[in-house]
mmCIF file of C-alpha atoms and ligand atoms in Angstrom:
data_model
loop_
_atom_site.group_PDB
_atom_site.id
_atom_site.type_symbol
_atom_site.label_atom_id
_atom_site.label_comp_id
_atom_site.label_asym_id
_atom_site.label_seq_id
_atom_site.Cartn_x
_atom_site.Cartn_y
_atom_site.Cartn_z
ATOM 1 C CA MET A 53 0.000 0.000 0.000
ATOM 2 C CA LYS A 54 2.724 2.359 1.059
ATOM 3 C CA LEU A 55 4.674 1.469 -2.045
ATOM 4 C CA LEU A 56 1.720 2.099 -4.298
ATOM 5 C CA ASP A 57 1.125 5.420 -2.607
ATOM 6 C CA THR A 58 4.664 6.506 -3.252
ATOM 7 C CA ALA A 59 4.537 5.386 -6.854
ATOM 8 C CA LEU A 60 1.281 7.206 -7.399
ATOM 9 C CA GLY A 61 2.669 10.227 -5.657
ATOM 10 C CA LYS A 62 5.669 10.241 -7.923
ATOM 11 C CA ALA A 63 3.575 9.800 -11.049
ATOM 12 C CA THR A 64 1.301 12.656 -10.040
ATOM 13 C CA CYS A 65 4.281 14.781 -9.262
ATOM 14 C CA PHE A 66 5.858 14.061 -12.618
ATOM 15 C CA LEU A 67 2.632 14.714 -14.474
ATOM 16 C CA THR A 68 2.177 17.959 -12.638
ATOM 17 C CA VAL A 69 5.637 19.116 -13.637
ATOM 18 C CA VAL A 70 4.990 18.200 -17.262
ATOM 19 C CA ILE A 71 1.676 20.026 -17.247
ATOM 20 C CA VAL A 72 3.141 23.115 -15.643
ATOM 21 C CA VAL A 73 5.971 23.207 -18.167
ATOM 22 C CA ILE A 74 3.622 22.825 -21.122
ATOM 23 C CA ALA A 75 1.258 25.396 -19.684
ATOM 24 C CA ALA A 76 4.116 27.821 -19.115
ATOM 25 C CA VAL A 77 5.389 27.372 -22.658
ATOM 26 C CA LEU A 78 1.968 27.844 -24.168
ATOM 27 C CA HIS A 79 1.348 30.808 -21.966
ATOM 28 C CA TYR A 80 4.616 32.371 -23.063
ATOM 29 C CA PHE A 81 3.596 32.253 -26.703
ATOM 30 C CA ASP A 82 0.172 33.498 -25.958
ATOM 31 C CA ASP A 83 0.872 37.045 -24.942
ATOM 32 C CA PRO A 84 2.432 38.957 -27.808
ATOM 33 C CA ALA A 85 0.169 41.952 -27.293
ATOM 34 C CA SER A 86 0.828 42.649 -23.640
ATOM 35 C CA VAL A 87 3.881 44.843 -24.183
ATOM 36 C CA LYS A 88 2.342 46.815 -26.992
ATOM 37 C CA TYR A 89 -0.631 47.724 -24.862
ATOM 38 C CA THR A 90 1.118 48.638 -21.629
ATOM 39 C CA SER A 91 0.341 52.259 -22.333
ATOM 40 C CA MET A 92 -3.346 51.535 -22.578
ATOM 41 C CA ALA A 93 -3.366 50.196 -19.033
ATOM 42 C CA GLU A 94 -1.934 53.558 -17.993
ATOM 43 C CA ASP A 95 -4.472 55.459 -20.065
ATOM 44 C CA LEU A 96 -7.197 53.527 -18.329
ATOM 45 C CA LYS A 97 -5.902 54.661 -14.943
ATOM 46 C CA THR A 98 -6.226 58.257 -16.094
ATOM 47 C CA LEU A 99 -9.661 57.634 -17.549
ATOM 48 C CA GLU A 100 -10.771 55.978 -14.311
ATOM 49 C CA GLY A 101 -9.672 59.040 -12.387
ATOM 50 C CA ASP A 102 -11.585 61.373 -14.704
ATOM 51 C CA PHE A 103 -14.674 59.205 -14.627
ATOM 52 C CA ARG A 104 -14.623 59.035 -10.825
ATOM 53 C CA GLN A 105 -14.763 62.846 -10.606
ATOM 54 C CA HIS A 106 -18.273 62.862 -12.026
ATOM 55 C CA ASN A 107 -19.923 60.974 -9.167
ATOM 56 C CA LYS A 108 -21.883 58.804 -11.531
ATOM 57 C CA SER A 109 -24.262 56.071 -10.535
ATOM 58 C CA CYS A 110 -25.033 52.775 -12.182
ATOM 59 C CA PHE A 111 -27.299 49.793 -11.824
ATOM 60 C CA ILE A 112 -26.659 46.133 -12.555
ATOM 61 C CA LEU A 113 -29.232 43.599 -13.672
ATOM 62 C CA GLY A 114 -28.173 40.004 -13.064
ATOM 63 C CA ALA A 115 -25.543 40.776 -10.419
ATOM 64 C CA SER A 116 -26.099 37.330 -8.867
ATOM 65 C CA GLY A 117 -25.215 35.589 -12.119
ATOM 66 C CA GLU A 118 -21.800 34.395 -13.214
ATOM 67 C CA THR A 119 -20.880 37.407 -15.323
ATOM 68 C CA GLY A 120 -22.810 39.846 -13.137
ATOM 69 C CA LYS A 121 -20.897 38.773 -10.027
ATOM 70 C CA MET A 122 -17.612 39.455 -11.770
ATOM 71 C CA LEU A 123 -18.846 42.744 -13.157
ATOM 72 C CA LEU A 124 -19.847 43.875 -9.690
ATOM 73 C CA GLN A 125 -16.482 42.836 -8.282
ATOM 74 C CA GLU A 126 -14.689 44.693 -11.059
ATOM 75 C CA LEU A 127 -16.759 47.842 -10.589
ATOM 76 C CA LEU A 128 -16.125 47.833 -6.853
ATOM 77 C CA GLY A 129 -12.429 47.196 -7.395
ATOM 78 C CA ARG A 130 -12.009 50.066 -9.805
ATOM 79 C CA ASN A 131 -14.284 52.316 -7.791
ATOM 80 C CA ILE A 132 -15.458 54.441 -10.716
ATOM 81 C CA PHE A 133 -19.054 54.943 -9.543
ATOM 82 C CA SER A 134 -20.253 56.847 -6.490
ATOM 83 C CA LYS A 135 -23.320 54.681 -6.291
ATOM 84 C CA ILE A 136 -24.028 51.136 -7.445
ATOM 85 C CA THR A 137 -27.528 49.691 -7.329
ATOM 86 C CA LEU A 138 -28.301 46.041 -7.867
ATOM 87 C CA ILE A 139 -31.714 45.412 -9.352
ATOM 88 C CA GLY A 140 -32.927 41.844 -9.012
ATOM 89 C CA ARG A 141 -35.683 39.496 -7.972
ATOM 90 C CA ARG A 142 -34.184 38.784 -4.577
ATOM 91 C CA GLN A 143 -32.062 40.443 -1.921
ATOM 92 C CA LEU A 144 -28.435 39.347 -2.093
ATOM 93 C CA SER A 145 -26.174 39.115 0.919
ATOM 94 C CA PHE A 146 -22.455 39.773 0.910
ATOM 95 C CA GLU A 147 -19.894 39.151 3.608
ATOM 96 C CA ASP A 148 -17.103 41.353 2.331
ATOM 97 C CA LYS A 149 -16.863 44.933 3.574
ATOM 98 C CA ALA A 150 -16.278 46.093 0.007
ATOM 99 C CA TYR A 151 -19.952 45.420 -0.658
ATOM 100 C CA GLU A 152 -21.401 47.385 2.235
ATOM 101 C CA ASN A 153 -22.300 50.537 0.322
ATOM 102 C CA LEU A 154 -24.242 48.790 -2.390
ATOM 103 C CA LEU A 155 -27.890 49.624 -2.815
ATOM 104 C CA GLN A 156 -30.384 46.938 -3.715
ATOM 105 C CA GLU A 157 -33.787 47.130 -5.309
ATOM 106 C CA VAL A 158 -35.875 43.984 -5.234
ATOM 107 C CA VAL A 159 -38.417 44.017 -8.026
ATOM 108 C CA ASP A 160 -41.086 41.779 -9.498
ATOM 109 C CA PHE A 161 -40.066 41.440 -13.130
ATOM 110 C CA GLU A 162 -43.604 40.419 -14.052
ATOM 111 C CA LYS A 163 -44.835 43.846 -12.946
ATOM 112 C CA LEU A 164 -41.878 46.021 -13.732
ATOM 113 C CA GLU A 165 -43.936 49.160 -14.403
ATOM 114 C CA ASP A 166 -44.711 49.191 -10.686
ATOM 115 C CA TYR A 167 -41.007 49.472 -10.000
ATOM 116 C CA ALA A 168 -40.151 52.363 -12.299
ATOM 117 C CA ALA A 169 -38.622 54.195 -9.330
ATOM 118 C CA ALA A 170 -35.904 51.548 -9.033
ATOM 119 C CA PHE A 171 -34.713 52.479 -12.502
ATOM 120 C CA GLN A 172 -34.706 56.207 -11.898
ATOM 121 C CA GLY A 173 -31.639 58.406 -11.692
ATOM 122 C CA HIS A 174 -28.868 56.109 -12.881
ATOM 123 C CA ASP A 175 -26.284 57.279 -15.406
ATOM 124 C CA VAL A 176 -25.197 53.856 -16.588
ATOM 125 C CA GLY A 177 -27.000 50.521 -16.783
ATOM 126 C CA TYR A 178 -25.420 47.077 -17.105
ATOM 127 C CA CYS A 179 -27.413 44.012 -18.045
ATOM 128 C CA CYS A 180 -26.122 40.477 -17.491
ATOM 129 C CA LEU A 181 -29.569 38.964 -17.081
ATOM 130 C CA GLY A 182 -30.451 35.695 -18.684
ATOM 131 C CA THR A 183 -31.748 32.177 -18.345
ATOM 132 C CA THR A 184 -31.909 29.118 -20.573
ATOM 133 C CA LYS A 185 -34.600 27.232 -22.399
ATOM 134 C CA ALA A 186 -33.432 24.099 -20.575
ATOM 135 C CA LYS A 187 -34.176 25.706 -17.221
ATOM 136 C CA VAL A 188 -37.503 27.398 -17.888
ATOM 137 C CA GLY A 189 -38.751 26.378 -21.339
ATOM 138 C CA THR A 190 -39.139 28.458 -24.454
ATOM 139 C CA GLU A 191 -41.721 30.839 -23.092
ATOM 140 C CA GLY A 192 -39.833 31.409 -19.876
ATOM 141 C CA PHE A 193 -36.631 32.036 -21.769
ATOM 142 C CA ILE A 194 -38.258 34.698 -23.947
ATOM 143 C CA ARG A 195 -39.837 36.265 -20.867
ATOM 144 C CA VAL A 196 -36.506 36.711 -19.125
ATOM 145 C CA ASP A 197 -34.029 37.217 -21.947
ATOM 146 C CA HIS A 198 -36.350 39.409 -23.988
ATOM 147 C CA ASP A 199 -39.242 40.892 -22.019
ATOM 148 C CA TYR A 200 -37.472 41.596 -18.731
ATOM 149 C CA VAL A 201 -34.408 42.993 -20.453
ATOM 150 C CA VAL A 202 -36.220 45.277 -22.895
ATOM 151 C CA LYS A 203 -38.646 46.515 -20.245
ATOM 152 C CA SER A 204 -35.797 47.271 -17.862
ATOM 153 C CA ALA A 205 -33.980 49.215 -20.554
ATOM 154 C CA GLU A 206 -37.152 51.205 -21.302
ATOM 155 C CA LEU A 207 -37.621 52.110 -17.663
ATOM 156 C CA ALA A 208 -33.970 53.046 -17.311
ATOM 157 C CA LYS A 209 -34.139 55.290 -20.374
ATOM 158 C CA ALA A 210 -37.306 56.921 -19.052
ATOM 159 C CA GLY A 211 -35.545 57.349 -15.704
ATOM 160 C CA GLY A 212 -32.737 59.377 -17.237
ATOM 161 C CA CYS A 213 -30.117 56.704 -17.838
ATOM 162 C CA SER A 214 -27.756 57.715 -20.642
ATOM 163 C CA GLN A 215 -25.613 54.607 -21.171
ATOM 164 C CA PHE A 216 -26.672 51.003 -21.499
ATOM 165 C CA HIS A 217 -24.307 48.031 -21.617
ATOM 166 C CA LEU A 218 -25.848 44.736 -22.679
ATOM 167 C CA GLU A 219 -24.301 41.317 -22.433
ATOM 168 C CA SER A 220 -25.644 39.567 -25.495
ATOM 169 C CA SER A 221 -24.103 36.607 -27.295
ATOM 170 C CA ARG A 222 -21.916 35.726 -30.202
ATOM 171 C CA GLY A 223 -24.086 35.112 -33.240
ATOM 172 C CA ALA A 224 -26.986 37.255 -32.021
ATOM 173 C CA ASP A 225 -29.152 37.854 -35.064
ATOM 174 C CA LYS A 226 -32.798 38.791 -35.204
ATOM 175 C CA ASN A 227 -33.157 36.834 -38.449
ATOM 176 C CA SER A 228 -31.614 33.656 -37.086
ATOM 177 C CA ASN A 229 -33.491 30.372 -37.196
ATOM 178 C CA PHE A 230 -32.216 29.552 -33.725
ATOM 179 C CA LEU A 231 -34.470 30.822 -31.003
ATOM 180 C CA TYR A 232 -31.592 31.784 -28.712
ATOM 181 C CA LEU A 233 -29.729 33.854 -31.295
ATOM 182 C CA LYS A 234 -32.939 35.322 -32.659
ATOM 183 C CA VAL A 235 -34.092 36.504 -29.235
ATOM 184 C CA LYS A 236 -30.665 37.987 -28.508
ATOM 185 C CA GLY A 237 -30.729 39.805 -31.848
ATOM 186 C CA GLN A 238 -34.226 41.142 -31.253
ATOM 187 C CA VAL A 239 -33.322 42.454 -27.834
ATOM 188 C CA GLU A 240 -30.228 44.167 -29.217
ATOM 189 C CA ALA A 241 -32.294 45.907 -31.882
ATOM 190 C CA GLU A 242 -35.171 46.928 -29.623
ATOM 191 C CA ILE A 243 -32.840 48.483 -27.099
ATOM 192 C CA GLU A 244 -30.963 50.299 -29.835
ATOM 193 C CA ALA A 245 -34.255 51.826 -30.925
ATOM 194 C CA LEU A 246 -34.689 53.346 -27.459
ATOM 195 C CA GLY A 247 -31.958 55.822 -28.350
ATOM 196 C CA PHE A 248 -29.572 55.823 -25.413
ATOM 197 C CA ASP A 249 -26.792 58.431 -25.732
ATOM 198 C CA ARG A 250 -24.489 55.471 -25.649
ATOM 199 C CA TYR A 251 -25.254 51.803 -26.139
ATOM 200 C CA ALA A 252 -22.721 48.964 -26.043
ATOM 201 C CA ILE A 253 -23.500 45.390 -26.989
ATOM 202 C CA TYR A 254 -21.086 42.652 -25.904
ATOM 203 C CA ARG A 255 -21.180 39.400 -27.824
ATOM 204 C CA PRO A 256 -18.971 36.849 -26.074
ATOM 205 C CA GLY A 257 -18.669 33.234 -27.168
ATOM 206 C CA VAL A 258 -18.782 30.413 -24.639
ATOM 207 C CA LEU A 259 -18.282 31.746 -21.135
ATOM 208 C CA LEU A 260 -15.626 30.055 -19.003
ATOM 209 C CA VAL A 261 -16.506 30.049 -15.352
ATOM 210 C CA ASP A 262 -13.738 30.042 -12.792
ATOM 211 C CA ARG A 263 -14.674 28.438 -9.501
ATOM 212 C CA GLN A 264 -14.241 30.512 -6.362
ATOM 213 C CA GLU A 265 -13.005 27.870 -3.933
ATOM 214 C CA SER A 266 -9.494 26.565 -4.358
ATOM 215 C CA ARG A 267 -9.016 23.017 -5.526
ATOM 216 C CA PRO A 268 -5.428 22.263 -6.488
ATOM 217 C CA ALA A 269 -6.241 19.537 -9.009
ATOM 218 C CA GLU A 270 -8.864 21.655 -10.660
ATOM 219 C CA TRP A 271 -6.559 24.632 -10.627
ATOM 220 C CA MET A 272 -3.920 22.567 -12.408
ATOM 221 C CA ALA A 273 -6.354 21.345 -15.012
ATOM 222 C CA ARG A 274 -7.632 24.829 -15.536
ATOM 223 C CA LYS A 275 -4.166 26.275 -15.997
ATOM 224 C CA PHE A 276 -3.453 23.530 -18.451
ATOM 225 C CA LEU A 277 -6.674 23.814 -20.411
ATOM 226 C CA GLY A 278 -6.622 27.546 -20.005
ATOM 227 C CA ALA A 279 -3.226 27.707 -21.667
ATOM 228 C CA PHE A 280 -4.481 25.493 -24.445
ATOM 229 C CA SER A 281 -7.612 27.475 -24.813
ATOM 230 C CA SER A 282 -5.689 30.717 -25.036
ATOM 231 C CA VAL A 283 -3.670 29.376 -27.907
ATOM 232 C CA PHE A 284 -6.158 27.260 -29.792
ATOM 233 C CA SER A 285 -9.558 28.440 -28.820
ATOM 234 C CA THR A 286 -9.469 31.965 -27.490
ATOM 235 C CA SER A 287 -11.614 32.353 -30.514
ATOM 236 C CA MET A 288 -14.240 30.060 -28.978
ATOM 237 C CA SER A 289 -14.403 30.865 -25.296
ATOM 238 C CA ILE A 290 -13.665 33.591 -22.807
ATOM 239 C CA PRO A 291 -13.437 33.751 -18.998
ATOM 240 C CA ILE A 292 -16.299 35.640 -17.360
ATOM 241 C CA GLN A 293 -13.747 37.935 -15.689
ATOM 242 C CA ALA A 294 -12.596 38.964 -19.127
ATOM 243 C CA VAL A 295 -16.090 39.957 -20.165
ATOM 244 C CA ALA A 296 -16.550 41.885 -16.920
ATOM 245 C CA LYS A 297 -13.229 43.700 -17.282
ATOM 246 C CA ALA A 298 -13.920 44.551 -20.901
ATOM 247 C CA MET A 299 -17.338 45.961 -19.989
ATOM 248 C CA VAL A 300 -15.846 48.223 -17.339
ATOM 249 C CA SER A 301 -12.875 49.337 -19.446
ATOM 250 C CA ASN A 302 -15.142 50.068 -22.356
ATOM 251 C CA THR A 303 -17.354 52.224 -20.138
ATOM 252 C CA LEU A 304 -14.383 54.551 -19.737
ATOM 253 C CA LEU A 305 -13.643 54.868 -23.435
ATOM 254 C CA GLN A 306 -15.177 57.394 -25.787
ATOM 255 C CA PRO A 307 -16.641 55.532 -28.733
ATOM 256 C CA GLU A 308 -17.034 57.130 -32.128
ATOM 257 C CA LYS A 309 -20.570 55.894 -32.496
ATOM 258 C CA LYS A 310 -23.588 56.026 -30.216
ATOM 259 C CA ALA A 311 -24.157 52.309 -30.575
ATOM 260 C CA GLU A 312 -21.308 49.842 -30.713
ATOM 261 C CA ILE A 313 -21.037 46.107 -30.950
ATOM 262 C CA LEU A 314 -18.109 44.359 -29.312
ATOM 263 C CA GLU A 315 -17.699 40.977 -30.903
ATOM 264 C CA HIS A 316 -15.963 38.138 -29.090
ATOM 265 C CA ALA A 317 -12.548 39.095 -30.495
ATOM 266 C CA ASP A 318 -13.036 42.736 -29.498
ATOM 267 C CA ILE A 319 -13.857 41.731 -25.942
ATOM 268 C CA THR A 320 -10.796 39.495 -25.768
ATOM 269 C CA SER A 321 -8.515 42.162 -27.136
ATOM 270 C CA LEU A 322 -9.898 44.873 -24.862
ATOM 271 C CA TRP A 323 -9.449 42.576 -21.885
ATOM 272 C CA LYS A 324 -5.855 41.801 -22.796
ATOM 273 C CA SER A 325 -4.982 45.362 -23.649
ATOM 274 C CA ALA A 326 -6.207 46.587 -20.302
ATOM 275 C CA GLY A 327 -3.605 44.423 -18.583
ATOM 276 C CA LYS A 328 -5.918 41.529 -17.694
HETATM 277 N N1 NAP B 50 -23.189 30.808 -20.880
HETATM 278 C C1 NAP B 50 -22.604 31.183 -21.988
HETATM 279 O O1 NAP B 50 -21.710 30.497 -22.525
HETATM 280 C C2 NAP B 50 -23.033 32.466 -22.661
HETATM 281 C C3 NAP B 50 -22.380 32.869 -23.823
HETATM 282 C C4 NAP B 50 -22.714 34.101 -24.398
HETATM 283 C C5 NAP B 50 -23.676 34.886 -23.794
HETATM 284 N N2 NAP B 50 -24.332 34.468 -22.691
HETATM 285 C C6 NAP B 50 -25.348 35.357 -22.108
HETATM 286 O O2 NAP B 50 -24.746 36.116 -21.081
HETATM 287 C C7 NAP B 50 -25.716 36.478 -20.113
HETATM 288 C C8 NAP B 50 -25.200 36.175 -18.709
HETATM 289 O O3 NAP B 50 -24.879 34.809 -18.609
HETATM 290 P P1 NAP B 50 -24.401 34.198 -17.205
HETATM 291 O O4 NAP B 50 -24.042 32.777 -17.453
HETATM 292 O O5 NAP B 50 -23.418 35.112 -16.593
HETATM 293 O O6 NAP B 50 -25.772 34.283 -16.385
HETATM 294 P P2 NAP B 50 -26.266 33.413 -15.145
HETATM 295 O O7 NAP B 50 -25.118 33.002 -14.286
HETATM 296 O O8 NAP B 50 -27.181 32.363 -15.624
HETATM 297 O O9 NAP B 50 -27.077 34.529 -14.334
HETATM 298 C C9 NAP B 50 -28.315 34.927 -14.760
HETATM 299 C C10 NAP B 50 -28.799 36.144 -13.987
HETATM 300 O O10 NAP B 50 -30.135 36.426 -14.418
HETATM 301 C C11 NAP B 50 -31.024 36.356 -13.314
HETATM 302 N N3 NAP B 50 -32.277 35.707 -13.671
HETATM 303 C C12 NAP B 50 -32.436 34.511 -14.279
HETATM 304 N N4 NAP B 50 -33.748 34.206 -14.383
HETATM 305 C C13 NAP B 50 -34.430 35.232 -13.808
HETATM 306 C C14 NAP B 50 -35.808 35.507 -13.592
HETATM 307 N N5 NAP B 50 -36.762 34.669 -13.978
HETATM 308 N N6 NAP B 50 -36.125 36.652 -12.979
HETATM 309 C C15 NAP B 50 -35.186 37.506 -12.573
HETATM 310 N N7 NAP B 50 -33.869 37.317 -12.730
HETATM 311 C C16 NAP B 50 -33.490 36.192 -13.351
HETATM 312 C C17 NAP B 50 -30.312 35.546 -12.252
HETATM 313 O O11 NAP B 50 -30.825 35.904 -10.996
HETATM 314 P P3 NAP B 50 -31.010 34.817 -9.800
HETATM 315 O O12 NAP B 50 -29.651 34.670 -9.191
HETATM 316 O O13 NAP B 50 -31.997 35.435 -8.908
HETATM 317 O O14 NAP B 50 -31.476 33.549 -10.451
HETATM 318 C C18 NAP B 50 -28.858 35.926 -12.484
HETATM 319 O O15 NAP B 50 -28.562 37.134 -11.822
HETATM 320 C C19 NAP B 50 -26.981 35.737 -20.491
HETATM 321 O O16 NAP B 50 -27.837 36.617 -21.166
HETATM 322 C C20 NAP B 50 -26.503 34.663 -21.440
HETATM 323 O O17 NAP B 50 -27.488 34.326 -22.393
HETATM 324 C C21 NAP B 50 -24.003 33.282 -22.106
HETATM 325 C C1 NAG B 51 -18.579 64.800 -6.389
HETATM 326 O O1 NAG B 51 -18.626 64.591 -5.003
HETATM 327 C C2 NAG B 51 -17.616 65.293 -4.288
HETATM 328 C C3 NAG B 51 -17.643 64.861 -2.841
HETATM 329 O O2 NAG B 51 -18.941 64.650 -2.383
HETATM 330 C C4 NAG B 51 -17.810 66.816 -4.491
HETATM 331 O O3 NAG B 51 -16.807 67.513 -3.821
HETATM 332 C C5 NAG B 51 -17.767 67.121 -5.982
HETATM 333 O O4 NAG B 51 -18.060 68.474 -6.212
HETATM 334 C C6 NAG B 51 -18.758 66.242 -6.769
HETATM 335 N N1 NAG B 51 -18.546 66.437 -8.165
HETATM 336 C C7 NAG B 51 -19.545 66.604 -9.053
HETATM 337 C C8 NAG B 51 -19.142 66.760 -10.489
HETATM 338 O O5 NAG B 51 -20.714 66.637 -8.724
#
């Protein structure tokens, strides 16, 4: 038994070393842009400072979701808003002191008109709301991903919100034959028609979710696959943190157009250029 243990231990050890080496090599080749963009990370610091001066407020829809959680964390970390309001169907609780100044509005999405006040007086709105057909069926999916999102945007616009940032999806297309992509495309278009001063659509591919708790084996696998994915399939998937960081960085930039679409590759490149 003891012998087997040692042998296994050695094999694991060896494998780990191999994986780390491969991951390191792949990672090394993966980052050609990081030097070129160092200056952008500095620009962002300046932009953050300028933005902060304006005491702006924002709201987040879907802050309990995978992307929303990261977005909230990123917004708190960069501290660019004087006031952050979470709008959701339930009260969320946070342990960390960093979250103590958050405001929360609990609303009934089926009767959103009754909650117009929750959407009043924000400068910027972020939407990471969504569900799946598998969870709630076709009708439920349309209700959440279309109705709730569009209605929220309408109320925000009516409440004086000037910027709206929508997490949509790669392939969103109102003429698509796939329900998911069609609904995403419709929502994009309907919100554009509301005429926000600024409107940003983010279209990430498959979202990679990083677990919070630490599990060494999983961490190893993730590093390994992560390195692979950055070389071979950055074009397919993206970590949720990357989407969150790109959304916040982009908020600070001055776009040429009122409405902009950030495709998967744009999100990835913005994330990397901002110094991850
Ligand atoms: N998964 C992917 O690979 C992928 C790729 C591209 C784009 N997207 C899109 O990106 C968006 C965010 O995805 P995600 O995976 O970060 O989201 P998620 O973890 O599934 O979170 C969804 C959020 O929406 C809220 N929500 C769901 N059903 C609701 C309902 N009936 N009423 C009120 N709130 C509801 C959830 O609140 P509760 O916590 O209260 O449930 C949660 O805050 C979605 O629109 C998704 O379609 C996903
Ligand atoms: C922002 O808030 C600070 C501190 O409360 C205040 O001194 C400053 O004048 C405000 N700036 C704007 C643009 O309202």
